[in-house]
Amino acid sequence: GAGAGAGLLAAVGWGGLGRAIWVRILSKLSMRDRAACSLVCRWLAAHTRDHSLWQRVSLDRTTWFPEALTALCRRRPRHLSLRWTALTTPELQLLLSECVELEAIDVTGCTSLTNLGPVLAAPSPARLRWVAFNFVPSFDDVAMIALGQFGDTLHTVMVAGTRVSVVGVTRSLLGLPRLETLDLYQCLWITDDAMTAIWAAVALRYLDLRMTNITLEALSLVAHSRTLRTVDVRDCARIDRLSLPAHAAEHRFSVSLGGLLTRVPPTRREVPLAPAIRVEGESSTGGDVQAGAEGQQREQGEKKEE
């Protein structure tokens, strides 16, 4: 019970620790150890339920009972990582509908997910800012377009190794005006045709196109973007590495690591010279201005001597 647990902790000298100190101690534990502490007694369980302990939850490569996700929703996590787990589509739907404060979710490698389009299109109280569906085989154009319901907040989308194509990218960007980072690594259906929509994105800053089927013509299109700062085209089979540096320089990109392109900022414009001072009887050239200034200095010096 709560009294017995508090008495035991008091006997070993820990009962006098304040709640803030206990929360800090529990924050150093893994999720599994934290859950074990909640089973010790009601007094300690009350400390493990502190909201600050559940802001970032990582359950990567773990298994759980169905009831565990329901309990997790009550903790109101903001950042949830479920990488390489057996997460199912109904479980994802539960998280999106019940985690009202959810801002970021990572389901990389969750191969059990299917038919994601309707799940992502369903109304959700979550205000997602960051999502990762990397290497989820069922993630396709329909799911990509469905992310548009989070367009007011979503700024990072990572869909590496999925079935997203030109159609999905083109139509989804229309509903994601705040998107700053787009990871299309190993999306084999991405070609130069997607670049027209990408350069028109009003906030995009980072674009990962590694191992896609773009060519050097893609740089000519993305160069028109006013916001894009970094483009990664490493390991693109249709891009000639020997021609890349010259082509990148033509569009004001620097090349590093064999294909990481960074936009070169424009050179600072020269500050215009002050209007020339015309000296009486002479033309207003630079030498005349200097002569006029020296004459003024001599006159001031003569006045001081007098």
PDB file of C-alpha atoms in Angstrom:
ATOM      1  CA  GLY A   1       0.000   0.000   0.000  1.00  0.00           C
ATOM      2  CA  ALA A   2       0.939   3.662  -0.117  1.00  0.00           C
ATOM      3  CA  GLY A   3       1.597   3.853   3.626  1.00  0.00           C
ATOM      4  CA  ALA A   4       3.786   0.774   3.695  1.00  0.00           C
ATOM      5  CA  GLY A   5       5.772   1.959   0.675  1.00  0.00           C
ATOM      6  CA  ALA A   6       6.334   5.395   2.180  1.00  0.00           C
ATOM      7  CA  GLY A   7       7.335   3.833   5.504  1.00  0.00           C
ATOM      8  CA  LEU A   8       9.875   1.568   3.834  1.00  0.00           C
ATOM      9  CA  LEU A   9      11.439   4.477   1.955  1.00  0.00           C
ATOM     10  CA  ALA A  10      11.539   6.532   5.145  1.00  0.00           C
ATOM     11  CA  ALA A  11      13.346   3.670   6.915  1.00  0.00           C
ATOM     12  CA  VAL A  12      16.189   3.787   4.412  1.00  0.00           C
ATOM     13  CA  GLY A  13      16.389   7.581   4.511  1.00  0.00           C
ATOM     14  CA  TRP A  14      14.712   8.322   1.159  1.00  0.00           C
ATOM     15  CA  GLY A  15      11.280   9.329   2.387  1.00  0.00           C
ATOM     16  CA  GLY A  16      12.348  12.946   2.923  1.00  0.00           C
ATOM     17  CA  LEU A  17      13.210  13.487  -0.731  1.00  0.00           C
ATOM     18  CA  GLY A  18      10.860  15.897  -2.446  1.00  0.00           C
ATOM     19  CA  ARG A  19       8.731  15.023  -5.452  1.00  0.00           C
ATOM     20  CA  ALA A  20      10.970  16.996  -7.805  1.00  0.00           C
ATOM     21  CA  ILE A  21      14.016  14.972  -6.767  1.00  0.00           C
ATOM     22  CA  TRP A  22      12.146  11.682  -7.206  1.00  0.00           C
ATOM     23  CA  VAL A  23      11.009  12.720 -10.670  1.00  0.00           C
ATOM     24  CA  ARG A  24      14.582  13.579 -11.596  1.00  0.00           C
ATOM     25  CA  ILE A  25      15.795  10.180 -10.379  1.00  0.00           C
ATOM     26  CA  LEU A  26      13.082   8.357 -12.314  1.00  0.00           C
ATOM     27  CA  SER A  27      13.892  10.328 -15.455  1.00  0.00           C
ATOM     28  CA  LYS A  28      17.317   8.639 -15.534  1.00  0.00           C
ATOM     29  CA  LEU A  29      15.755   5.171 -15.763  1.00  0.00           C
ATOM     30  CA  SER A  30      14.728   3.317 -18.899  1.00  0.00           C
ATOM     31  CA  MET A  31      11.069   2.957 -19.764  1.00  0.00           C
ATOM     32  CA  ARG A  32      11.119  -0.675 -18.610  1.00  0.00           C
ATOM     33  CA  ASP A  33      12.685   0.177 -15.227  1.00  0.00           C
ATOM     34  CA  ARG A  34      10.294   3.066 -14.781  1.00  0.00           C
ATOM     35  CA  ALA A  35       7.362   0.733 -15.345  1.00  0.00           C
ATOM     36  CA  ALA A  36       8.823  -1.711 -12.794  1.00  0.00           C
ATOM     37  CA  CYS A  37       9.060   1.077 -10.212  1.00  0.00           C
ATOM     38  CA  SER A  38       5.362   1.793 -10.684  1.00  0.00           C
ATOM     39  CA  LEU A  39       4.623  -1.733  -9.418  1.00  0.00           C
ATOM     40  CA  VAL A  40       6.533  -1.371  -6.150  1.00  0.00           C
ATOM     41  CA  CYS A  41       3.875   0.579  -4.261  1.00  0.00           C
ATOM     42  CA  ARG A  42       1.184   3.189  -4.783  1.00  0.00           C
ATOM     43  CA  TRP A  43       3.380   5.957  -3.399  1.00  0.00           C
ATOM     44  CA  LEU A  44       6.132   5.299  -5.933  1.00  0.00           C
ATOM     45  CA  ALA A  45       3.596   4.662  -8.687  1.00  0.00           C
ATOM     46  CA  ALA A  46       2.210   8.166  -8.132  1.00  0.00           C
ATOM     47  CA  HIS A  47       5.667   9.606  -8.833  1.00  0.00           C
ATOM     48  CA  THR A  48       6.098   7.535 -12.004  1.00  0.00           C
ATOM     49  CA  ARG A  49       2.897   9.049 -13.385  1.00  0.00           C
ATOM     50  CA  ASP A  50       4.380  12.537 -13.439  1.00  0.00           C
ATOM     51  CA  HIS A  51       3.600  14.067 -16.822  1.00  0.00           C
ATOM     52  CA  SER A  52       7.168  15.270 -17.401  1.00  0.00           C
ATOM     53  CA  LEU A  53       8.438  11.661 -17.393  1.00  0.00           C
ATOM     54  CA  TRP A  54       6.332  10.785 -20.419  1.00  0.00           C
ATOM     55  CA  GLN A  55       7.138  13.645 -22.781  1.00  0.00           C
ATOM     56  CA  ARG A  56       9.508  11.436 -24.788  1.00  0.00           C
ATOM     57  CA  VAL A  57       8.711   7.731 -24.919  1.00  0.00           C
ATOM     58  CA  SER A  58      10.933   5.212 -26.718  1.00  0.00           C
ATOM     59  CA  LEU A  59       9.745   1.642 -27.145  1.00  0.00           C
ATOM     60  CA  ASP A  60      12.074   0.721 -30.002  1.00  0.00           C
ATOM     61  CA  ARG A  61      12.407  -3.012 -30.664  1.00  0.00           C
ATOM     62  CA  THR A  62      10.151  -3.981 -27.774  1.00  0.00           C
ATOM     63  CA  THR A  63       6.923  -5.936 -27.396  1.00  0.00           C
ATOM     64  CA  TRP A  64       3.915  -5.007 -25.289  1.00  0.00           C
ATOM     65  CA  PHE A  65       0.458  -6.088 -24.271  1.00  0.00           C
ATOM     66  CA  PRO A  66      -2.493  -4.287 -25.900  1.00  0.00           C
ATOM     67  CA  GLU A  67      -3.424  -2.725 -22.557  1.00  0.00           C
ATOM     68  CA  ALA A  68      -0.018  -1.048 -22.408  1.00  0.00           C
ATOM     69  CA  LEU A  69      -0.809   1.299 -25.290  1.00  0.00           C
ATOM     70  CA  THR A  70      -4.061   2.362 -23.638  1.00  0.00           C
ATOM     71  CA  ALA A  71      -2.128   3.223 -20.490  1.00  0.00           C
ATOM     72  CA  LEU A  72       0.459   5.021 -22.613  1.00  0.00           C
ATOM     73  CA  CYS A  73      -2.210   7.251 -24.147  1.00  0.00           C
ATOM     74  CA  ARG A  74      -3.250   8.376 -20.666  1.00  0.00           C
ATOM     75  CA  ARG A  75       0.328   9.598 -20.081  1.00  0.00           C
ATOM     76  CA  ARG A  76      -0.081  12.057 -22.995  1.00  0.00           C
ATOM     77  CA  PRO A  77       3.366  11.685 -24.640  1.00  0.00           C
ATOM     78  CA  ARG A  78       4.580  14.312 -27.073  1.00  0.00           C
ATOM     79  CA  HIS A  79       7.377  12.363 -28.769  1.00  0.00           C
ATOM     80  CA  LEU A  80       6.788   8.658 -29.405  1.00  0.00           C
ATOM     81  CA  SER A  81       9.303   6.268 -30.960  1.00  0.00           C
ATOM     82  CA  LEU A  82       8.173   2.751 -31.923  1.00  0.00           C
ATOM     83  CA  ARG A  83      10.928   1.860 -34.379  1.00  0.00           C
ATOM     84  CA  TRP A  84      11.151  -1.739 -35.578  1.00  0.00           C
ATOM     85  CA  THR A  85       8.234  -3.004 -33.526  1.00  0.00           C
ATOM     86  CA  ALA A  86       5.165  -5.094 -34.390  1.00  0.00           C
ATOM     87  CA  LEU A  87       2.883  -2.062 -34.262  1.00  0.00           C
ATOM     88  CA  THR A  88      -0.379  -2.737 -36.096  1.00  0.00           C
ATOM     89  CA  THR A  89      -2.680  -0.381 -37.954  1.00  0.00           C
ATOM     90  CA  PRO A  90      -5.427  -0.394 -35.252  1.00  0.00           C
ATOM     91  CA  GLU A  91      -2.787   0.384 -32.611  1.00  0.00           C
ATOM     92  CA  LEU A  92      -1.498   3.322 -34.657  1.00  0.00           C
ATOM     93  CA  GLN A  93      -5.051   4.569 -35.046  1.00  0.00           C
ATOM     94  CA  LEU A  94      -5.486   4.365 -31.271  1.00  0.00           C
ATOM     95  CA  LEU A  95      -2.364   6.431 -30.670  1.00  0.00           C
ATOM     96  CA  LEU A  96      -3.338   9.123 -33.172  1.00  0.00           C
ATOM     97  CA  SER A  97      -6.851   9.418 -31.770  1.00  0.00           C
ATOM     98  CA  GLU A  98      -6.068   9.268 -28.032  1.00  0.00           C
ATOM     99  CA  CYS A  99      -2.651  10.954 -27.641  1.00  0.00           C
ATOM    100  CA  VAL A 100      -3.979  14.485 -27.706  1.00  0.00           C
ATOM    101  CA  GLU A 101      -0.578  16.144 -27.203  1.00  0.00           C
ATOM    102  CA  LEU A 102       1.364  14.030 -29.705  1.00  0.00           C
ATOM    103  CA  GLU A 103       3.790  16.092 -31.810  1.00  0.00           C
ATOM    104  CA  ALA A 104       6.246  13.519 -33.189  1.00  0.00           C
ATOM    105  CA  ILE A 105       5.953   9.832 -34.017  1.00  0.00           C
ATOM    106  CA  ASP A 106       8.551   7.453 -35.458  1.00  0.00           C
ATOM    107  CA  VAL A 107       7.337   4.089 -36.779  1.00  0.00           C
ATOM    108  CA  THR A 108      10.399   3.280 -38.886  1.00  0.00           C
ATOM    109  CA  GLY A 109      10.526  -0.380 -39.859  1.00  0.00           C
ATOM    110  CA  CYS A 110       7.031  -1.262 -38.591  1.00  0.00           C
ATOM    111  CA  THR A 111       6.272  -3.727 -41.363  1.00  0.00           C
ATOM    112  CA  SER A 112       2.979  -4.869 -39.806  1.00  0.00           C
ATOM    113  CA  LEU A 113       1.306  -1.566 -40.737  1.00  0.00           C
ATOM    114  CA  THR A 114      -1.139  -1.794 -43.653  1.00  0.00           C
ATOM    115  CA  ASN A 115      -3.686   0.458 -45.380  1.00  0.00           C
ATOM    116  CA  LEU A 116      -2.323   3.647 -43.804  1.00  0.00           C
ATOM    117  CA  GLY A 117      -4.223   6.116 -45.967  1.00  0.00           C
ATOM    118  CA  PRO A 118      -7.573   5.960 -44.112  1.00  0.00           C
ATOM    119  CA  VAL A 119      -5.827   5.960 -40.731  1.00  0.00           C
ATOM    120  CA  LEU A 120      -3.860   9.127 -41.457  1.00  0.00           C
ATOM    121  CA  ALA A 121      -6.841  10.815 -43.085  1.00  0.00           C
ATOM    122  CA  ALA A 122      -9.135  10.184 -40.092  1.00  0.00           C
ATOM    123  CA  PRO A 123      -9.686  13.230 -37.839  1.00  0.00           C
ATOM    124  CA  SER A 124      -7.079  13.354 -35.088  1.00  0.00           C
ATOM    125  CA  PRO A 125      -6.577  15.693 -32.120  1.00  0.00           C
ATOM    126  CA  ALA A 126      -2.798  15.283 -32.478  1.00  0.00           C
ATOM    127  CA  ARG A 127      -0.865  18.229 -33.878  1.00  0.00           C
ATOM    128  CA  LEU A 128       1.983  16.370 -35.533  1.00  0.00           C
ATOM    129  CA  ARG A 129       5.132  18.325 -36.334  1.00  0.00           C
ATOM    130  CA  TRP A 130       7.473  15.432 -37.152  1.00  0.00           C
ATOM    131  CA  VAL A 131       6.717  11.989 -38.649  1.00  0.00           C
ATOM    132  CA  ALA A 132       8.897   9.089 -39.806  1.00  0.00           C
ATOM    133  CA  PHE A 133       7.488   6.191 -41.822  1.00  0.00           C
ATOM    134  CA  ASN A 134      10.856   5.012 -43.126  1.00  0.00           C
ATOM    135  CA  PHE A 135      10.899   1.499 -44.589  1.00  0.00           C
ATOM    136  CA  VAL A 136       7.197   0.882 -44.008  1.00  0.00           C
ATOM    137  CA  PRO A 137       6.267  -1.097 -47.155  1.00  0.00           C
ATOM    138  CA  SER A 138       2.587  -0.106 -47.075  1.00  0.00           C
ATOM    139  CA  PHE A 139       3.266   3.650 -47.010  1.00  0.00           C
ATOM    140  CA  ASP A 140       2.238   4.895 -50.466  1.00  0.00           C
ATOM    141  CA  ASP A 141       0.942   7.965 -52.268  1.00  0.00           C
ATOM    142  CA  VAL A 142      -2.467   7.767 -50.564  1.00  0.00           C
ATOM    143  CA  ALA A 143      -0.822   7.854 -47.125  1.00  0.00           C
ATOM    144  CA  MET A 144       1.492  10.667 -48.202  1.00  0.00           C
ATOM    145  CA  ILE A 145      -1.409  12.803 -49.376  1.00  0.00           C
ATOM    146  CA  ALA A 146      -3.350  12.041 -46.175  1.00  0.00           C
ATOM    147  CA  LEU A 147      -0.632  13.788 -44.140  1.00  0.00           C
ATOM    148  CA  GLY A 148      -2.144  17.013 -45.414  1.00  0.00           C
ATOM    149  CA  GLN A 149      -4.547  17.053 -42.470  1.00  0.00           C
ATOM    150  CA  PHE A 150      -1.539  18.020 -40.327  1.00  0.00           C
ATOM    151  CA  GLY A 151      -0.491  20.750 -42.769  1.00  0.00           C
ATOM    152  CA  ASP A 152      -0.822  23.544 -40.211  1.00  0.00           C
ATOM    153  CA  THR A 153       1.945  22.074 -38.012  1.00  0.00           C
ATOM    154  CA  LEU A 154       3.909  19.407 -39.904  1.00  0.00           C
ATOM    155  CA  HIS A 155       7.475  20.503 -40.748  1.00  0.00           C
ATOM    156  CA  THR A 156       9.381  17.204 -41.128  1.00  0.00           C
ATOM    157  CA  VAL A 157       8.392  14.139 -43.182  1.00  0.00           C
ATOM    158  CA  MET A 158      10.674  11.107 -43.484  1.00  0.00           C
ATOM    159  CA  VAL A 159       9.478   8.370 -45.843  1.00  0.00           C
ATOM    160  CA  ALA A 160      12.712   6.667 -46.909  1.00  0.00           C
ATOM    161  CA  GLY A 161      12.393   3.327 -48.641  1.00  0.00           C
ATOM    162  CA  THR A 162       8.643   3.579 -49.220  1.00  0.00           C
ATOM    163  CA  ARG A 163       6.417   3.425 -52.314  1.00  0.00           C
ATOM    164  CA  VAL A 164       5.927   7.180 -52.539  1.00  0.00           C
ATOM    165  CA  SER A 165       6.044   8.392 -56.135  1.00  0.00           C
ATOM    166  CA  VAL A 166       5.932  11.655 -58.047  1.00  0.00           C
ATOM    167  CA  VAL A 167       2.141  11.821 -57.656  1.00  0.00           C
ATOM    168  CA  GLY A 168       2.306  11.530 -53.864  1.00  0.00           C
ATOM    169  CA  VAL A 169       4.995  14.191 -53.508  1.00  0.00           C
ATOM    170  CA  THR A 170       3.308  16.608 -55.896  1.00  0.00           C
ATOM    171  CA  ARG A 171      -0.130  16.425 -54.299  1.00  0.00           C
ATOM    172  CA  SER A 172       1.064  16.266 -50.681  1.00  0.00           C
ATOM    173  CA  LEU A 173       3.186  19.410 -50.939  1.00  0.00           C
ATOM    174  CA  LEU A 174       0.073  21.375 -51.805  1.00  0.00           C
ATOM    175  CA  GLY A 175      -1.270  20.612 -48.332  1.00  0.00           C
ATOM    176  CA  LEU A 176       1.982  21.002 -46.390  1.00  0.00           C
ATOM    177  CA  PRO A 177       2.863  24.706 -46.538  1.00  0.00           C
ATOM    178  CA  ARG A 178       5.132  24.529 -43.462  1.00  0.00           C
ATOM    179  CA  LEU A 179       7.224  21.548 -44.582  1.00  0.00           C
ATOM    180  CA  GLU A 180      10.945  22.225 -44.041  1.00  0.00           C
ATOM    181  CA  THR A 181      12.517  18.735 -44.262  1.00  0.00           C
ATOM    182  CA  LEU A 182      11.617  15.978 -46.740  1.00  0.00           C
ATOM    183  CA  ASP A 183      13.475  12.650 -46.746  1.00  0.00           C
ATOM    184  CA  LEU A 184      12.907  10.596 -49.920  1.00  0.00           C
ATOM    185  CA  TYR A 185      15.968   8.374 -49.557  1.00  0.00           C
ATOM    186  CA  GLN A 186      15.685   5.189 -51.639  1.00  0.00           C
ATOM    187  CA  CYS A 187      12.239   6.105 -52.990  1.00  0.00           C
ATOM    188  CA  LEU A 188      12.805   4.560 -56.410  1.00  0.00           C
ATOM    189  CA  TRP A 189       9.690   6.092 -57.966  1.00  0.00           C
ATOM    190  CA  ILE A 190      10.982   9.637 -57.501  1.00  0.00           C
ATOM    191  CA  THR A 191      12.162  11.177 -60.783  1.00  0.00           C
ATOM    192  CA  ASP A 192      12.813  14.643 -62.173  1.00  0.00           C
ATOM    193  CA  ASP A 193       9.068  15.140 -62.620  1.00  0.00           C
ATOM    194  CA  ALA A 194       8.718  15.677 -58.857  1.00  0.00           C
ATOM    195  CA  MET A 195      11.117  18.602 -58.817  1.00  0.00           C
ATOM    196  CA  THR A 196       8.613  21.121 -60.173  1.00  0.00           C
ATOM    197  CA  ALA A 197       6.458  20.697 -57.069  1.00  0.00           C
ATOM    198  CA  ILE A 198       9.481  20.634 -54.787  1.00  0.00           C
ATOM    199  CA  TRP A 199      10.965  23.951 -55.932  1.00  0.00           C
ATOM    200  CA  ALA A 200       7.540  25.537 -55.497  1.00  0.00           C
ATOM    201  CA  ALA A 201       7.397  24.507 -51.811  1.00  0.00           C
ATOM    202  CA  VAL A 202       7.426  27.739 -49.841  1.00  0.00           C
ATOM    203  CA  ALA A 203       9.297  26.551 -46.726  1.00  0.00           C
ATOM    204  CA  LEU A 204      11.400  23.525 -47.764  1.00  0.00           C
ATOM    205  CA  ARG A 205      15.023  23.756 -46.609  1.00  0.00           C
ATOM    206  CA  TYR A 206      16.409  20.194 -46.645  1.00  0.00           C
ATOM    207  CA  LEU A 207      15.766  17.551 -49.311  1.00  0.00           C
ATOM    208  CA  ASP A 208      17.181  14.011 -49.271  1.00  0.00           C
ATOM    209  CA  LEU A 209      17.170  12.416 -52.743  1.00  0.00           C
ATOM    210  CA  ARG A 210      19.763   9.705 -52.208  1.00  0.00           C
ATOM    211  CA  MET A 211      19.293   6.572 -54.319  1.00  0.00           C
ATOM    212  CA  THR A 212      16.367   8.031 -56.256  1.00  0.00           C
ATOM    213  CA  ASN A 213      16.061   8.139 -60.050  1.00  0.00           C
ATOM    214  CA  ILE A 214      16.722  11.837 -60.571  1.00  0.00           C
ATOM    215  CA  THR A 215      19.217  13.262 -63.058  1.00  0.00           C
ATOM    216  CA  LEU A 216      21.270  16.430 -63.224  1.00  0.00           C
ATOM    217  CA  GLU A 217      18.245  18.186 -64.694  1.00  0.00           C
ATOM    218  CA  ALA A 218      16.713  18.044 -61.215  1.00  0.00           C
ATOM    219  CA  LEU A 219      19.269  20.584 -60.005  1.00  0.00           C
ATOM    220  CA  SER A 220      18.150  23.004 -62.691  1.00  0.00           C
ATOM    221  CA  LEU A 221      14.635  22.828 -61.255  1.00  0.00           C
ATOM    222  CA  VAL A 222      15.362  22.918 -57.524  1.00  0.00           C
ATOM    223  CA  ALA A 223      17.743  25.827 -58.084  1.00  0.00           C
ATOM    224  CA  HIS A 224      14.651  28.011 -58.532  1.00  0.00           C
ATOM    225  CA  SER A 225      13.618  27.384 -54.915  1.00  0.00           C
ATOM    226  CA  ARG A 226      14.042  30.434 -52.716  1.00  0.00           C
ATOM    227  CA  THR A 227      14.204  28.472 -49.451  1.00  0.00           C
ATOM    228  CA  LEU A 228      16.039  25.214 -50.253  1.00  0.00           C
ATOM    229  CA  ARG A 229      19.472  25.151 -48.637  1.00  0.00           C
ATOM    230  CA  THR A 230      20.658  21.514 -48.757  1.00  0.00           C
ATOM    231  CA  VAL A 231      20.058  18.739 -51.296  1.00  0.00           C
ATOM    232  CA  ASP A 232      21.546  15.250 -50.868  1.00  0.00           C
ATOM    233  CA  VAL A 233      21.988  13.406 -54.188  1.00  0.00           C
ATOM    234  CA  ARG A 234      24.577  10.842 -53.153  1.00  0.00           C
ATOM    235  CA  ASP A 235      24.350   7.368 -54.689  1.00  0.00           C
ATOM    236  CA  CYS A 236      21.944   8.445 -57.421  1.00  0.00           C
ATOM    237  CA  ALA A 237      22.736   6.037 -60.263  1.00  0.00           C
ATOM    238  CA  ARG A 238      21.610   8.428 -63.008  1.00  0.00           C
ATOM    239  CA  ILE A 239      23.847  11.301 -61.893  1.00  0.00           C
ATOM    240  CA  ASP A 240      27.366  11.502 -63.299  1.00  0.00           C
ATOM    241  CA  ARG A 241      29.704  12.253 -60.404  1.00  0.00           C
ATOM    242  CA  LEU A 242      32.291  13.802 -62.718  1.00  0.00           C
ATOM    243  CA  SER A 243      29.802  16.294 -64.123  1.00  0.00           C
ATOM    244  CA  LEU A 244      28.143  17.061 -60.790  1.00  0.00           C
ATOM    245  CA  PRO A 245      30.595  19.711 -59.430  1.00  0.00           C
ATOM    246  CA  ALA A 246      30.435  21.895 -62.542  1.00  0.00           C
ATOM    247  CA  HIS A 247      26.669  21.555 -62.835  1.00  0.00           C
ATOM    248  CA  ALA A 248      26.210  22.336 -59.143  1.00  0.00           C
ATOM    249  CA  ALA A 249      28.453  25.400 -59.327  1.00  0.00           C
ATOM    250  CA  GLU A 250      26.399  26.673 -62.259  1.00  0.00           C
ATOM    251  CA  HIS A 251      23.363  26.732 -59.959  1.00  0.00           C
ATOM    252  CA  ARG A 252      25.236  28.134 -56.949  1.00  0.00           C
ATOM    253  CA  PHE A 253      25.656  24.892 -54.992  1.00  0.00           C
ATOM    254  CA  SER A 254      28.831  23.626 -53.350  1.00  0.00           C
ATOM    255  CA  VAL A 255      29.520  19.868 -53.355  1.00  0.00           C
ATOM    256  CA  SER A 256      30.866  17.805 -50.451  1.00  0.00           C
ATOM    257  CA  LEU A 257      30.944  14.113 -49.507  1.00  0.00           C
ATOM    258  CA  GLY A 258      30.437  13.123 -53.129  1.00  0.00           C
ATOM    259  CA  GLY A 259      26.973  14.553 -53.536  1.00  0.00           C
ATOM    260  CA  LEU A 260      25.842  16.653 -50.589  1.00  0.00           C
ATOM    261  CA  LEU A 261      24.887  19.983 -52.139  1.00  0.00           C
ATOM    262  CA  THR A 262      24.759  23.167 -50.110  1.00  0.00           C
ATOM    263  CA  ARG A 263      23.543  26.408 -51.574  1.00  0.00           C
ATOM    264  CA  VAL A 264      26.198  29.087 -51.772  1.00  0.00           C
ATOM    265  CA  PRO A 265      24.820  32.326 -50.296  1.00  0.00           C
ATOM    266  CA  PRO A 266      24.828  35.283 -52.681  1.00  0.00           C
ATOM    267  CA  THR A 267      27.770  37.625 -52.398  1.00  0.00           C
ATOM    268  CA  ARG A 268      27.145  40.751 -50.389  1.00  0.00           C
ATOM    269  CA  ARG A 269      26.395  43.655 -52.634  1.00  0.00           C
ATOM    270  CA  GLU A 270      28.932  46.413 -52.612  1.00  0.00           C
ATOM    271  CA  VAL A 271      27.898  49.375 -50.519  1.00  0.00           C
ATOM    272  CA  PRO A 272      27.342  52.330 -52.886  1.00  0.00           C
ATOM    273  CA  LEU A 273      29.827  55.164 -52.540  1.00  0.00           C
ATOM    274  CA  ALA A 274      28.722  58.442 -51.022  1.00  0.00           C
ATOM    275  CA  PRO A 275      27.917  61.187 -53.546  1.00  0.00           C
ATOM    276  CA  ALA A 276      31.048  62.944 -54.735  1.00  0.00           C
ATOM    277  CA  ILE A 277      31.763  66.390 -53.339  1.00  0.00           C
ATOM    278  CA  ARG A 278      32.296  68.857 -56.111  1.00  0.00           C
ATOM    279  CA  VAL A 279      35.244  71.152 -55.573  1.00  0.00           C
ATOM    280  CA  GLU A 280      34.823  74.609 -57.021  1.00  0.00           C
ATOM    281  CA  GLY A 281      36.454  74.901 -60.399  1.00  0.00           C
ATOM    282  CA  GLU A 282      37.167  71.191 -60.791  1.00  0.00           C
ATOM    283  CA  SER A 283      35.283  68.044 -61.841  1.00  0.00           C
ATOM    284  CA  SER A 284      33.700  65.793 -59.210  1.00  0.00           C
ATOM    285  CA  THR A 285      36.102  62.845 -59.451  1.00  0.00           C
ATOM    286  CA  GLY A 286      37.503  60.741 -56.636  1.00  0.00           C
ATOM    287  CA  GLY A 287      40.808  62.617 -56.738  1.00  0.00           C
ATOM    288  CA  ASP A 288      39.009  65.964 -56.556  1.00  0.00           C
ATOM    289  CA  VAL A 289      37.067  64.821 -53.501  1.00  0.00           C
ATOM    290  CA  GLN A 290      40.284  63.837 -51.753  1.00  0.00           C
ATOM    291  CA  ALA A 291      41.866  67.175 -52.693  1.00  0.00           C
ATOM    292  CA  GLY A 292      38.863  69.059 -51.363  1.00  0.00           C
ATOM    293  CA  ALA A 293      39.039  67.165 -48.076  1.00  0.00           C
ATOM    294  CA  GLU A 294      42.764  67.885 -47.702  1.00  0.00           C
ATOM    295  CA  GLY A 295      42.087  71.572 -48.360  1.00  0.00           C
ATOM    296  CA  GLN A 296      39.479  71.681 -45.619  1.00  0.00           C
ATOM    297  CA  GLN A 297      41.923  70.072 -43.182  1.00  0.00           C
ATOM    298  CA  ARG A 298      44.609  72.697 -44.017  1.00  0.00           C
ATOM    299  CA  GLU A 299      42.157  75.549 -43.476  1.00  0.00           C
ATOM    300  CA  GLN A 300      41.143  74.141 -40.081  1.00  0.00           C
ATOM    301  CA  GLY A 301      44.810  73.842 -39.128  1.00  0.00           C
ATOM    302  CA  GLU A 302      45.547  77.470 -40.089  1.00  0.00           C
ATOM    303  CA  LYS A 303      42.599  78.705 -38.039  1.00  0.00           C
ATOM    304  CA  LYS A 304      43.890  76.855 -34.969  1.00  0.00           C
ATOM    305  CA  GLU A 305      47.373  78.412 -35.381  1.00  0.00           C
ATOM    306  CA  GLU A 306      45.861  81.927 -35.601  1.00  0.00           C
TER     307      GLU A 306
END
